[in-house]
mmCIF file of C-alpha atoms and ligand atoms in Angstrom:
data_model
loop_
_atom_site.group_PDB
_atom_site.id
_atom_site.type_symbol
_atom_site.label_atom_id
_atom_site.label_comp_id
_atom_site.label_asym_id
_atom_site.label_seq_id
_atom_site.Cartn_x
_atom_site.Cartn_y
_atom_site.Cartn_z
ATOM 1 C CA MET A 10 0.026 0.010 -0.084
ATOM 2 C CA GLY A 11 1.258 3.365 -0.896
ATOM 3 C CA LEU A 12 1.872 6.165 1.653
ATOM 4 C CA LEU A 13 -1.061 8.215 0.219
ATOM 5 C CA ASP A 14 -3.203 5.025 0.192
ATOM 6 C CA TYR A 15 -2.552 4.704 3.926
ATOM 7 C CA PHE A 16 -4.014 8.061 4.619
ATOM 8 C CA ARG A 17 -6.853 7.553 2.184
ATOM 9 C CA ALA A 18 -7.593 4.256 3.809
ATOM 10 C CA THR A 19 -8.252 5.882 7.186
ATOM 11 C CA GLN A 20 -11.504 7.313 5.723
ATOM 12 C CA PRO A 21 -14.265 4.872 5.150
ATOM 13 C CA ILE A 22 -14.440 3.847 1.544
ATOM 14 C CA ALA A 23 -17.920 3.205 0.390
ATOM 15 C CA ASN A 24 -16.845 1.474 -2.798
ATOM 16 C CA ALA A 25 -14.762 -1.221 -1.172
ATOM 17 C CA GLY A 26 -16.654 -4.380 -0.672
ATOM 18 C CA SER A 27 -19.392 -3.466 -3.006
ATOM 19 C CA ALA A 28 -18.410 -6.468 -5.148
ATOM 20 C CA THR A 29 -19.670 -8.669 -2.292
ATOM 21 C CA VAL A 30 -23.075 -6.996 -2.404
ATOM 22 C CA ALA A 31 -23.098 -7.475 -6.183
ATOM 23 C CA LYS A 32 -22.352 -11.127 -5.925
ATOM 24 C CA GLU A 33 -25.151 -11.717 -3.277
ATOM 25 C CA ARG A 34 -27.691 -9.830 -5.372
ATOM 26 C CA LEU A 35 -26.664 -11.783 -8.458
ATOM 27 C CA GLN A 36 -26.977 -15.097 -6.799
ATOM 28 C CA ILE A 37 -30.551 -14.319 -5.879
ATOM 29 C CA LEU A 38 -31.412 -12.866 -9.318
ATOM 30 C CA VAL A 39 -29.949 -15.730 -11.161
ATOM 31 C CA ALA A 40 -31.704 -18.380 -8.983
ATOM 32 C CA HIS A 41 -34.988 -16.606 -9.644
ATOM 33 C CA ASP A 42 -34.452 -16.391 -13.365
ATOM 34 C CA ARG A 43 -33.432 -20.051 -13.522
ATOM 35 C CA ALA A 44 -36.500 -21.263 -11.715
ATOM 36 C CA ALA A 45 -38.872 -19.281 -14.000
ATOM 37 C CA ARG A 46 -36.906 -20.479 -17.057
ATOM 38 C CA GLY A 47 -37.747 -24.149 -16.485
ATOM 39 C CA CYS A 48 -41.484 -23.495 -16.949
ATOM 40 C CA PRO A 49 -42.837 -24.945 -20.207
ATOM 41 C CA SER A 50 -44.184 -22.202 -22.416
ATOM 42 C CA TYR A 51 -47.606 -23.931 -22.859
ATOM 43 C CA LEU A 52 -48.597 -23.258 -19.211
ATOM 44 C CA PRO A 53 -50.703 -20.135 -19.635
ATOM 45 C CA GLN A 54 -52.595 -21.778 -22.706
ATOM 46 C CA LEU A 55 -53.110 -24.912 -20.616
ATOM 47 C CA GLN A 56 -54.587 -22.891 -17.842
ATOM 48 C CA THR A 57 -57.051 -21.118 -20.002
ATOM 49 C CA GLU A 58 -58.176 -24.288 -21.735
ATOM 50 C CA ILE A 59 -58.648 -26.082 -18.489
ATOM 51 C CA LEU A 60 -60.633 -23.235 -17.091
ATOM 52 C CA ALA A 61 -62.875 -23.302 -20.153
ATOM 53 C CA VAL A 62 -63.566 -27.051 -19.776
ATOM 54 C CA ILE A 63 -64.384 -26.809 -16.116
ATOM 55 C CA ARG A 64 -66.665 -23.903 -16.664
ATOM 56 C CA LYS A 65 -68.784 -25.998 -18.880
ATOM 57 C CA TYR A 66 -69.766 -27.880 -15.791
ATOM 58 C CA ILE A 67 -69.179 -25.741 -12.774
ATOM 59 C CA ASP A 68 -69.469 -21.917 -12.394
ATOM 60 C CA ILE A 69 -66.068 -20.992 -11.294
ATOM 61 C CA ASP A 70 -64.080 -17.872 -11.111
ATOM 62 C CA MET A 71 -61.409 -16.869 -13.638
ATOM 63 C CA ASN A 72 -58.824 -17.156 -10.932
ATOM 64 C CA ALA A 73 -60.015 -20.466 -9.530
ATOM 65 C CA VAL A 74 -57.547 -22.563 -11.582
ATOM 66 C CA THR A 75 -53.926 -22.334 -10.957
ATOM 67 C CA VAL A 76 -51.258 -24.308 -12.682
ATOM 68 C CA SER A 77 -47.740 -24.561 -11.287
ATOM 69 C CA TYR A 78 -44.727 -26.373 -12.468
ATOM 70 C CA GLU A 79 -41.683 -27.439 -10.578
ATOM 71 C CA GLN A 80 -38.594 -29.147 -11.581
ATOM 72 C CA SER A 81 -36.062 -31.105 -9.567
ATOM 73 C CA ASP A 82 -33.302 -33.416 -10.749
ATOM 74 C CA ALA A 83 -35.275 -36.620 -10.777
ATOM 75 C CA HIS A 84 -38.749 -35.459 -11.736
ATOM 76 C CA GLU A 85 -41.062 -32.624 -12.910
ATOM 77 C CA VAL A 86 -44.340 -31.873 -11.105
ATOM 78 C CA LEU A 87 -47.294 -30.205 -12.800
ATOM 79 C CA GLU A 88 -49.603 -29.080 -10.099
ATOM 80 C CA LEU A 89 -53.120 -28.207 -10.958
ATOM 81 C CA ASN A 90 -55.258 -26.462 -8.308
ATOM 82 C CA ILE A 91 -58.994 -25.769 -8.753
ATOM 83 C CA ILE A 92 -60.914 -23.872 -6.191
ATOM 84 C CA LEU A 93 -64.562 -24.974 -6.191
ATOM 85 C CA PRO A 94 -67.168 -22.432 -5.117
ATOM 86 C CA ASP A 95 -68.699 -22.610 -1.559
ATOM 87 C CA GLY A 96 -72.109 -24.281 -1.033
ATOM 88 C CA PRO A 97 -73.854 -26.766 -3.230
ATOM 89 C CA THR A 98 -72.271 -26.797 -6.677
ATOM 90 C CA SER A 99 -74.624 -25.184 -9.214
ATOM 91 C CA SER A 100 -74.531 -27.406 -12.030
ATOM 92 C CA ARG A 101 -75.318 -25.750 -15.352
ATOM 93 C CA MET B 7 -17.602 -28.541 -42.575
ATOM 94 C CA ALA B 8 -17.102 -25.263 -40.870
ATOM 95 C CA LYS B 9 -17.452 -24.823 -37.143
ATOM 96 C CA ILE B 10 -19.974 -22.111 -36.256
ATOM 97 C CA ILE B 11 -19.109 -19.953 -33.347
ATOM 98 C CA VAL B 12 -21.513 -17.282 -31.975
ATOM 99 C CA ILE B 13 -20.230 -14.356 -30.012
ATOM 100 C CA THR B 14 -23.155 -13.436 -27.798
ATOM 101 C CA SER B 15 -23.926 -11.632 -24.507
ATOM 102 C CA GLY B 16 -27.533 -10.526 -23.981
ATOM 103 C CA LYS B 17 -26.291 -7.097 -22.685
ATOM 104 C CA GLY B 18 -25.145 -4.540 -25.183
ATOM 105 C CA GLY B 19 -21.775 -2.899 -25.372
ATOM 106 C CA VAL B 20 -19.804 -5.618 -23.534
ATOM 107 C CA GLY B 21 -17.294 -6.214 -26.269
ATOM 108 C CA LYS B 22 -18.878 -8.781 -28.707
ATOM 109 C CA THR B 23 -17.768 -6.928 -31.890
ATOM 110 C CA THR B 24 -14.285 -6.242 -30.492
ATOM 111 C CA THR B 25 -14.081 -10.013 -29.673
ATOM 112 C CA SER B 26 -15.512 -11.162 -33.048
ATOM 113 C CA ALA B 27 -12.951 -9.150 -34.967
ATOM 114 C CA SER B 28 -9.910 -10.413 -32.791
ATOM 115 C CA LEU B 29 -11.012 -14.085 -32.699
ATOM 116 C CA ALA B 30 -11.539 -14.093 -36.515
ATOM 117 C CA MET B 31 -8.227 -12.367 -37.115
ATOM 118 C CA GLY B 32 -6.461 -14.756 -34.708
ATOM 119 C CA LEU B 33 -7.916 -17.871 -36.174
ATOM 120 C CA ALA B 34 -7.130 -16.755 -39.734
ATOM 121 C CA GLN B 35 -3.465 -15.989 -38.664
ATOM 122 C CA LYS B 36 -3.249 -19.508 -37.443
ATOM 123 C CA GLY B 37 -4.007 -20.747 -40.853
ATOM 124 C CA LYS B 38 -7.724 -21.410 -40.510
ATOM 125 C CA ARG B 39 -10.084 -20.214 -43.320
ATOM 126 C CA THR B 40 -12.361 -17.944 -41.457
ATOM 127 C CA VAL B 41 -15.361 -15.731 -42.230
ATOM 128 C CA VAL B 42 -16.909 -13.296 -39.736
ATOM 129 C CA ILE B 43 -20.497 -12.272 -40.189
ATOM 130 C CA ASP B 44 -22.124 -9.110 -38.744
ATOM 131 C CA PHE B 45 -25.626 -10.148 -37.430
ATOM 132 C CA ASP B 46 -26.259 -6.587 -36.129
ATOM 133 C CA VAL B 47 -28.470 -5.587 -39.008
ATOM 134 C CA GLY B 48 -29.350 -1.911 -38.862
ATOM 135 C CA LEU B 49 -26.403 -1.004 -36.554
ATOM 136 C CA ARG B 50 -23.558 -2.519 -38.504
ATOM 137 C CA ASN B 51 -20.168 -1.754 -37.129
ATOM 138 C CA LEU B 52 -18.075 -4.896 -37.498
ATOM 139 C CA ASP B 53 -16.832 -3.532 -40.794
ATOM 140 C CA LEU B 54 -15.646 -0.427 -38.969
ATOM 141 C CA ILE B 55 -13.696 -2.506 -36.384
ATOM 142 C CA MET B 56 -12.219 -4.545 -39.182
ATOM 143 C CA GLY B 57 -11.357 -1.376 -41.147
ATOM 144 C CA CYS B 58 -13.156 -2.488 -44.304
ATOM 145 C CA GLU B 59 -16.132 -0.130 -44.255
ATOM 146 C CA ARG B 60 -15.236 1.620 -47.506
ATOM 147 C CA ARG B 61 -15.144 -1.682 -49.418
ATOM 148 C CA VAL B 62 -18.766 -2.754 -48.553
ATOM 149 C CA VAL B 63 -20.826 -3.167 -51.744
ATOM 150 C CA TYR B 64 -23.314 -5.866 -50.974
ATOM 151 C CA ASP B 65 -24.307 -7.257 -47.451
ATOM 152 C CA PHE B 66 -25.716 -10.233 -45.650
ATOM 153 C CA VAL B 67 -29.284 -9.250 -46.304
ATOM 154 C CA ASN B 68 -28.712 -8.817 -50.080
ATOM 155 C CA VAL B 69 -27.359 -12.299 -50.088
ATOM 156 C CA ILE B 70 -30.323 -13.698 -48.061
ATOM 157 C CA ASN B 71 -32.655 -11.895 -50.544
ATOM 158 C CA ASN B 72 -30.766 -13.262 -53.550
ATOM 159 C CA GLU B 73 -29.954 -9.703 -54.620
ATOM 160 C CA ALA B 74 -26.233 -10.673 -54.700
ATOM 161 C CA ASN B 75 -24.277 -13.837 -54.339
ATOM 162 C CA LEU B 76 -21.791 -14.638 -51.562
ATOM 163 C CA SER B 77 -18.676 -13.980 -53.665
ATOM 164 C CA GLN B 78 -19.951 -10.361 -54.396
ATOM 165 C CA ALA B 79 -20.651 -9.670 -50.762
ATOM 166 C CA LEU B 80 -17.619 -11.217 -49.020
ATOM 167 C CA ILE B 81 -14.832 -8.743 -48.369
ATOM 168 C CA ARG B 82 -11.257 -10.219 -48.220
ATOM 169 C CA ASP B 83 -9.078 -8.842 -45.396
ATOM 170 C CA LYS B 84 -6.107 -6.836 -46.678
ATOM 171 C CA ARG B 85 -3.862 -8.069 -43.851
ATOM 172 C CA CYS B 86 -4.749 -11.787 -43.941
ATOM 173 C CA ASP B 87 -5.632 -13.786 -46.970
ATOM 174 C CA LEU B 88 -7.550 -16.386 -45.120
ATOM 175 C CA LEU B 89 -10.028 -13.929 -43.504
ATOM 176 C CA TYR B 90 -13.318 -12.667 -44.915
ATOM 177 C CA VAL B 91 -15.959 -10.360 -43.619
ATOM 178 C CA LEU B 92 -19.694 -10.515 -44.479
ATOM 179 C CA PRO B 93 -21.042 -7.032 -43.437
ATOM 180 C CA ALA B 94 -24.497 -6.322 -42.188
ATOM 181 C CA SER B 95 -26.963 -4.026 -43.872
ATOM 182 C CA GLN B 96 -27.275 -0.435 -42.503
ATOM 183 C CA THR B 97 -30.721 0.236 -43.721
ATOM 184 C CA ARG B 98 -32.830 -2.930 -43.048
ATOM 185 C CA ASP B 99 -34.180 -4.112 -39.798
ATOM 186 C CA LYS B 100 -33.430 -7.462 -38.071
ATOM 187 C CA ASP B 101 -36.472 -9.131 -39.347
ATOM 188 C CA ALA B 102 -34.791 -9.298 -42.692
ATOM 189 C CA LEU B 103 -32.893 -12.246 -41.344
ATOM 190 C CA THR B 104 -35.041 -15.362 -41.975
ATOM 191 C CA LYS B 105 -34.100 -18.661 -40.476
ATOM 192 C CA GLU B 106 -34.205 -20.272 -43.985
ATOM 193 C CA GLY B 107 -32.031 -17.474 -45.484
ATOM 194 C CA VAL B 108 -29.501 -17.636 -42.672
ATOM 195 C CA ALA B 109 -29.366 -21.438 -42.946
ATOM 196 C CA ARG B 110 -28.701 -21.244 -46.666
ATOM 197 C CA VAL B 111 -25.885 -18.768 -46.334
ATOM 198 C CA LEU B 112 -24.223 -20.664 -43.545
ATOM 199 C CA GLU B 113 -24.492 -23.868 -45.477
ATOM 200 C CA GLU B 114 -22.902 -22.325 -48.560
ATOM 201 C CA LEU B 115 -20.045 -20.884 -46.452
ATOM 202 C CA SER B 116 -19.680 -24.107 -44.466
ATOM 203 C CA ALA B 117 -18.172 -25.880 -47.517
ATOM 204 C CA ASN B 118 -15.347 -23.374 -47.882
ATOM 205 C CA TYR B 119 -14.331 -22.312 -44.470
ATOM 206 C CA ASP B 120 -13.020 -23.828 -41.290
ATOM 207 C CA PHE B 121 -14.653 -21.299 -38.974
ATOM 208 C CA ILE B 122 -17.756 -19.113 -39.261
ATOM 209 C CA ILE B 123 -17.876 -16.384 -36.515
ATOM 210 C CA CYS B 124 -21.295 -14.865 -35.966
ATOM 211 C CA ASP B 125 -21.171 -11.381 -34.266
ATOM 212 C CA SER B 126 -24.526 -11.223 -32.470
ATOM 213 C CA PRO B 127 -26.388 -8.024 -31.851
ATOM 214 C CA ALA B 128 -27.308 -7.198 -28.101
ATOM 215 C CA GLY B 129 -30.664 -8.450 -26.651
ATOM 216 C CA ILE B 130 -32.420 -11.723 -26.749
ATOM 217 C CA GLU B 131 -34.726 -10.940 -29.655
ATOM 218 C CA HIS B 132 -34.932 -11.990 -33.198
ATOM 219 C CA GLY B 133 -31.450 -10.757 -34.391
ATOM 220 C CA ALA B 134 -29.698 -12.397 -31.436
ATOM 221 C CA THR B 135 -31.656 -15.625 -31.795
ATOM 222 C CA MET B 136 -30.711 -15.825 -35.502
ATOM 223 C CA ALA B 137 -27.028 -15.351 -34.651
ATOM 224 C CA MET B 138 -26.984 -18.198 -32.148
ATOM 225 C CA TYR B 139 -29.485 -20.589 -33.682
ATOM 226 C CA PHE B 140 -27.122 -22.670 -35.819
ATOM 227 C CA ALA B 141 -24.064 -22.392 -33.580
ATOM 228 C CA ASP B 142 -21.869 -25.280 -32.649
ATOM 229 C CA ASP B 143 -19.896 -23.195 -30.018
ATOM 230 C CA ALA B 144 -20.791 -20.058 -28.166
ATOM 231 C CA VAL B 145 -18.453 -17.458 -26.642
ATOM 232 C CA VAL B 146 -20.478 -15.625 -23.898
ATOM 233 C CA VAL B 147 -18.864 -12.221 -23.466
ATOM 234 C CA THR B 148 -19.375 -10.914 -20.007
ATOM 235 C CA ASN B 149 -18.285 -7.847 -18.040
ATOM 236 C CA PRO B 150 -17.812 -8.117 -14.347
ATOM 237 C CA GLU B 151 -20.947 -6.384 -13.489
ATOM 238 C CA VAL B 152 -24.379 -7.416 -12.195
ATOM 239 C CA SER B 153 -26.515 -6.747 -15.235
ATOM 240 C CA SER B 154 -24.019 -8.323 -17.668
ATOM 241 C CA VAL B 155 -23.652 -11.509 -15.604
ATOM 242 C CA ARG B 156 -27.341 -11.835 -15.247
ATOM 243 C CA ASP B 157 -27.945 -11.306 -19.086
ATOM 244 C CA SER B 158 -25.259 -13.897 -19.812
ATOM 245 C CA ASP B 159 -27.096 -16.360 -17.635
ATOM 246 C CA ARG B 160 -30.274 -15.691 -19.496
ATOM 247 C CA MET B 161 -28.487 -16.121 -22.766
ATOM 248 C CA LEU B 162 -27.195 -19.570 -21.573
ATOM 249 C CA GLY B 163 -30.767 -20.617 -20.975
ATOM 250 C CA ILE B 164 -31.636 -19.633 -24.556
ATOM 251 C CA LEU B 165 -28.619 -21.400 -26.030
ATOM 252 C CA SER B 166 -29.717 -24.586 -24.267
ATOM 253 C CA SER B 167 -33.347 -24.366 -25.205
ATOM 254 C CA LYS B 168 -33.899 -22.359 -28.439
ATOM 255 C CA SER B 169 -30.961 -23.326 -30.634
ATOM 256 C CA ARG B 170 -31.010 -25.761 -33.486
ATOM 257 C CA ARG B 171 -29.039 -28.298 -31.540
ATOM 258 C CA ALA B 172 -31.470 -28.102 -28.601
ATOM 259 C CA GLU B 173 -34.479 -28.430 -30.857
ATOM 260 C CA MET B 174 -32.979 -31.368 -32.727
ATOM 261 C CA ASN B 175 -32.004 -33.030 -29.496
ATOM 262 C CA GLU B 176 -28.367 -32.986 -30.685
ATOM 263 C CA GLU B 177 -25.317 -32.609 -28.523
ATOM 264 C CA PRO B 178 -25.604 -29.125 -26.903
ATOM 265 C CA ILE B 179 -23.754 -26.120 -27.993
ATOM 266 C CA ARG B 180 -20.282 -25.850 -26.347
ATOM 267 C CA GLU B 181 -20.363 -22.795 -24.068
ATOM 268 C CA PHE B 182 -17.311 -20.593 -23.135
ATOM 269 C CA LEU B 183 -16.950 -17.607 -20.924
ATOM 270 C CA LEU B 184 -14.897 -14.643 -22.038
ATOM 271 C CA LEU B 185 -14.627 -11.998 -19.316
ATOM 272 C CA THR B 186 -13.870 -8.602 -20.765
ATOM 273 C CA ARG B 187 -13.130 -5.132 -19.448
ATOM 274 C CA TYR B 188 -11.594 -6.671 -16.422
ATOM 275 C CA ASP B 189 -9.868 -4.249 -14.075
ATOM 276 C CA PRO B 190 -7.654 -6.174 -11.628
ATOM 277 C CA SER B 191 -7.039 -3.122 -9.482
ATOM 278 C CA ARG B 192 -10.737 -2.545 -8.864
ATOM 279 C CA VAL B 193 -11.154 -6.324 -8.158
ATOM 280 C CA GLN B 194 -8.368 -6.058 -5.710
ATOM 281 C CA SER B 195 -10.033 -3.160 -3.844
ATOM 282 C CA GLY B 196 -13.331 -5.095 -3.733
ATOM 283 C CA GLU B 197 -15.229 -2.805 -6.091
ATOM 284 C CA MET B 198 -15.565 -5.301 -9.011
ATOM 285 C CA LEU B 199 -16.710 -8.818 -9.252
ATOM 286 C CA SER B 200 -13.723 -11.239 -9.597
ATOM 287 C CA VAL B 201 -13.212 -13.976 -12.111
ATOM 288 C CA ASP B 202 -14.060 -16.418 -9.357
ATOM 289 C CA ASP B 203 -17.257 -14.588 -8.421
ATOM 290 C CA VAL B 204 -18.411 -14.727 -12.007
ATOM 291 C CA GLN B 205 -17.412 -18.312 -12.407
ATOM 292 C CA GLU B 206 -19.240 -19.345 -9.200
ATOM 293 C CA ILE B 207 -22.465 -18.103 -10.790
ATOM 294 C CA LEU B 208 -21.968 -18.974 -14.535
ATOM 295 C CA ALA B 209 -19.732 -22.135 -14.177
ATOM 296 C CA LEU B 210 -18.530 -22.140 -17.753
ATOM 297 C CA LYS B 211 -15.160 -23.033 -19.324
ATOM 298 C CA LEU B 212 -13.186 -19.851 -19.010
ATOM 299 C CA LEU B 213 -11.725 -18.984 -22.481
ATOM 300 C CA GLY B 214 -10.035 -15.796 -21.443
ATOM 301 C CA ILE B 215 -9.932 -12.550 -19.422
ATOM 302 C CA ILE B 216 -9.495 -9.447 -21.380
ATOM 303 C CA PRO B 217 -8.343 -6.514 -19.317
ATOM 304 C CA GLU B 218 -9.849 -3.017 -19.644
ATOM 305 C CA SER B 219 -7.501 -1.381 -22.008
ATOM 306 C CA LYS B 220 -6.821 1.804 -23.829
ATOM 307 C CA ALA B 221 -5.603 -0.288 -26.673
ATOM 308 C CA VAL B 222 -9.154 -1.225 -27.652
ATOM 309 C CA LEU B 223 -10.097 2.280 -28.484
ATOM 310 C CA THR B 224 -6.893 3.005 -30.316
ATOM 311 C CA ALA B 225 -7.387 -0.100 -32.362
ATOM 312 C CA SER B 226 -10.999 0.686 -33.200
ATOM 313 C CA ASN B 227 -10.024 4.295 -34.180
ATOM 314 C CA SER B 228 -7.793 2.836 -36.938
ATOM 315 C CA GLY B 229 -9.945 -0.178 -37.883
ATOM 316 C CA THR B 230 -7.497 -2.724 -36.674
ATOM 317 C CA PRO B 231 -8.583 -5.747 -34.638
ATOM 318 C CA VAL B 232 -6.786 -5.241 -31.314
ATOM 319 C CA ILE B 233 -5.221 -8.654 -31.493
ATOM 320 C CA LEU B 234 -2.837 -7.213 -34.020
ATOM 321 C CA ASP B 235 -1.461 -4.832 -31.404
ATOM 322 C CA ARG B 236 0.995 -7.333 -30.057
ATOM 323 C CA GLU B 237 2.466 -4.945 -27.536
ATOM 324 C CA SER B 238 -0.855 -4.331 -25.860
ATOM 325 C CA ASP B 239 -2.283 -6.227 -22.880
ATOM 326 C CA ALA B 240 -5.718 -6.605 -24.548
ATOM 327 C CA GLY B 241 -3.917 -7.822 -27.795
ATOM 328 C CA GLN B 242 -1.970 -10.478 -25.928
ATOM 329 C CA ALA B 243 -5.001 -11.614 -23.932
ATOM 330 C CA TYR B 244 -6.887 -12.162 -27.186
ATOM 331 C CA SER B 245 -3.977 -14.073 -28.625
ATOM 332 C CA ASP B 246 -4.058 -16.320 -25.563
ATOM 333 C CA MET B 247 -7.810 -16.758 -25.980
ATOM 334 C CA VAL B 248 -7.363 -17.917 -29.591
ATOM 335 C CA ALA B 249 -4.680 -20.354 -28.656
ATOM 336 C CA ARG B 250 -6.903 -21.724 -25.866
ATOM 337 C CA TYR B 251 -9.857 -22.068 -28.093
ATOM 338 C CA LEU B 252 -7.713 -24.212 -30.420
ATOM 339 C CA GLY B 253 -6.796 -26.384 -27.554
ATOM 340 C CA ASP B 254 -3.459 -25.063 -26.183
ATOM 341 C CA GLU B 255 -3.005 -24.838 -22.450
ATOM 342 C CA VAL B 256 -2.213 -21.218 -21.787
ATOM 343 C CA PRO B 257 -2.147 -19.772 -18.282
ATOM 344 C CA HIS B 258 -4.357 -16.811 -17.603
ATOM 345 C CA ARG B 259 -2.654 -13.409 -17.539
ATOM 346 C CA PHE B 260 -3.757 -9.875 -16.577
ATOM 347 C CA LEU B 261 -5.473 -11.258 -13.427
ATOM 348 C CA HIS B 262 -3.431 -9.136 -11.047
ATOM 349 C CA THR B 263 -2.259 -5.608 -10.967
ATOM 350 C CA GLU B 264 1.194 -5.079 -12.230
ATOM 351 C CA LYS B 265 3.942 -4.776 -9.685
ATOM 352 C CA LYS B 266 4.525 -1.016 -9.293
ATOM 353 C CA GLY B 267 7.874 0.697 -8.985
ATOM 354 C CA PHE B 268 8.944 2.088 -5.713
ATOM 355 C CA LEU B 269 7.917 5.659 -6.283
ATOM 356 C CA SER B 270 4.443 4.786 -7.548
ATOM 357 C CA ARG B 271 4.079 2.480 -4.637
ATOM 358 C CA LEU B 272 5.044 5.234 -2.282
ATOM 359 C CA PHE B 273 2.561 7.785 -3.781
ATOM 360 C CA GLY B 274 -0.107 5.395 -5.051
ATOM 361 C CA GLY B 275 -0.395 5.200 -8.864
HETATM 362 N N1 ATP C 318 -11.194 -4.694 -23.135
HETATM 363 C C1 ATP C 318 -11.806 -3.442 -23.365
HETATM 364 N N2 ATP C 318 -11.182 -2.374 -22.801
HETATM 365 C C2 ATP C 318 -11.672 -1.058 -23.055
HETATM 366 N N3 ATP C 318 -12.673 -0.831 -23.822
HETATM 367 C C3 ATP C 318 -13.324 -1.830 -24.400
HETATM 368 C C4 ATP C 318 -12.960 -3.217 -24.217
HETATM 369 N N4 ATP C 318 -13.772 -4.107 -24.930
HETATM 370 C C5 ATP C 318 -14.646 -3.272 -25.451
HETATM 371 N N5 ATP C 318 -14.445 -1.993 -25.225
HETATM 372 C C6 ATP C 318 -15.149 -0.817 -25.607
HETATM 373 O O1 ATP C 318 -16.543 -0.964 -25.326
HETATM 374 C C7 ATP C 318 -17.375 -0.522 -26.369
HETATM 375 C C8 ATP C 318 -18.240 -1.595 -26.896
HETATM 376 O O2 ATP C 318 -17.575 -2.606 -27.468
HETATM 377 P P1 ATP C 318 -18.094 -3.522 -28.668
HETATM 378 O O3 ATP C 318 -18.685 -2.712 -29.830
HETATM 379 O O4 ATP C 318 -17.224 -4.517 -29.027
HETATM 380 O O5 ATP C 318 -19.346 -4.186 -27.827
HETATM 381 P P2 ATP C 318 -20.603 -5.016 -28.452
HETATM 382 O O6 ATP C 318 -20.921 -6.072 -27.381
HETATM 383 O O7 ATP C 318 -20.380 -5.440 -29.738
HETATM 384 O O8 ATP C 318 -21.738 -3.855 -28.475
HETATM 385 P P3 ATP C 318 -23.172 -4.005 -29.125
HETATM 386 O O9 ATP C 318 -24.012 -4.755 -28.101
HETATM 387 O O10 ATP C 318 -23.742 -2.605 -29.181
HETATM 388 O O11 ATP C 318 -23.032 -4.697 -30.404
HETATM 389 C C9 ATP C 318 -16.471 0.006 -27.456
HETATM 390 O O12 ATP C 318 -16.323 1.497 -27.355
HETATM 391 C C10 ATP C 318 -15.173 -0.596 -27.164
HETATM 392 O O13 ATP C 318 -14.089 0.187 -27.581
HETATM 393 MG MG1 MG C 319 -21.528 -5.259 -31.553
#
């Protein structure tokens, strides 16, 4: 370290260590991106079509069908969640 | 059969064109018949970096549209006989690149060259997709900086799902990392992500580290690929990269700040 650096270093340097913050933020960002990336592109379409089919029989809400997708090393899970309305089902 | 290499990044301005020019020149100087194609239709500048802008008559889009044939559009480099440039069009937009058209041009080139280098435009849209679609190898150019690393990671996702090799279930594209604009002194002071930081996230084969260098601007001013500036750090780093790509074991340089003389140590340089 130079003589001048020595004096400079006595003041807190905001920049120093910012790479650590950058790396932590990146790790989170990238994990997020990668999780979303695995999703098959047909999911939204699948969701609309399933909703349409169910609505032929049951009067459900637009948001009552959720489709989620998860991927792990060994297997893929496609989870379909349908919320039925309260009370006796009103068949059409 | 030529090997097709895409130089890609996602993020703009990280050094793709600088890298394409130097890699192409380096391979040609090693005796490989090489053609470098500018996929940045509408924003062409590979010809400027290569110093052949005044010799452009026909371009890539003309060839795709059958308005010219390849031999009319290809520009032979004045410094190296084995190197050709296929410039981009300045006036068209990127949609002018059709998958069929690009496929036909690459196939025609493939018979006569050892390497086809595709200089990708920034982004992950049509132009960038066309540049990477037919690739055998990809050089992912990354700066040690959050948005660049993130975009590189997204580009890796695209390479492994939207490329021809992925769609045909062939062996995946070989992916390499090239870290550019690296400033060892800022890494040392903890202000810049280090090679190891970036590698921990991207985990790719490291093809090289190109230091932040004044020589890059000087070279682009005169239309000379920086690899030809053998005195410069960036030029040497690009030479190392080419050797490594061709299979030589070359240790990485320019990772650490140079040892300073006594006076500059004393006063900080
Ligand atoms: N190692 C380096 N040191 C200093 N400057 C550099 C370095 N590499 C590239 N640059 C500069 O960065 C700028 C962008 O470089 P370049 O055109 O190669 O990037 P690009 O990725 O092709 O950009 P685009 O996404 O717009 O096509 C240029 O001004 C170039 O001189
Ligand atoms: Mg460019």
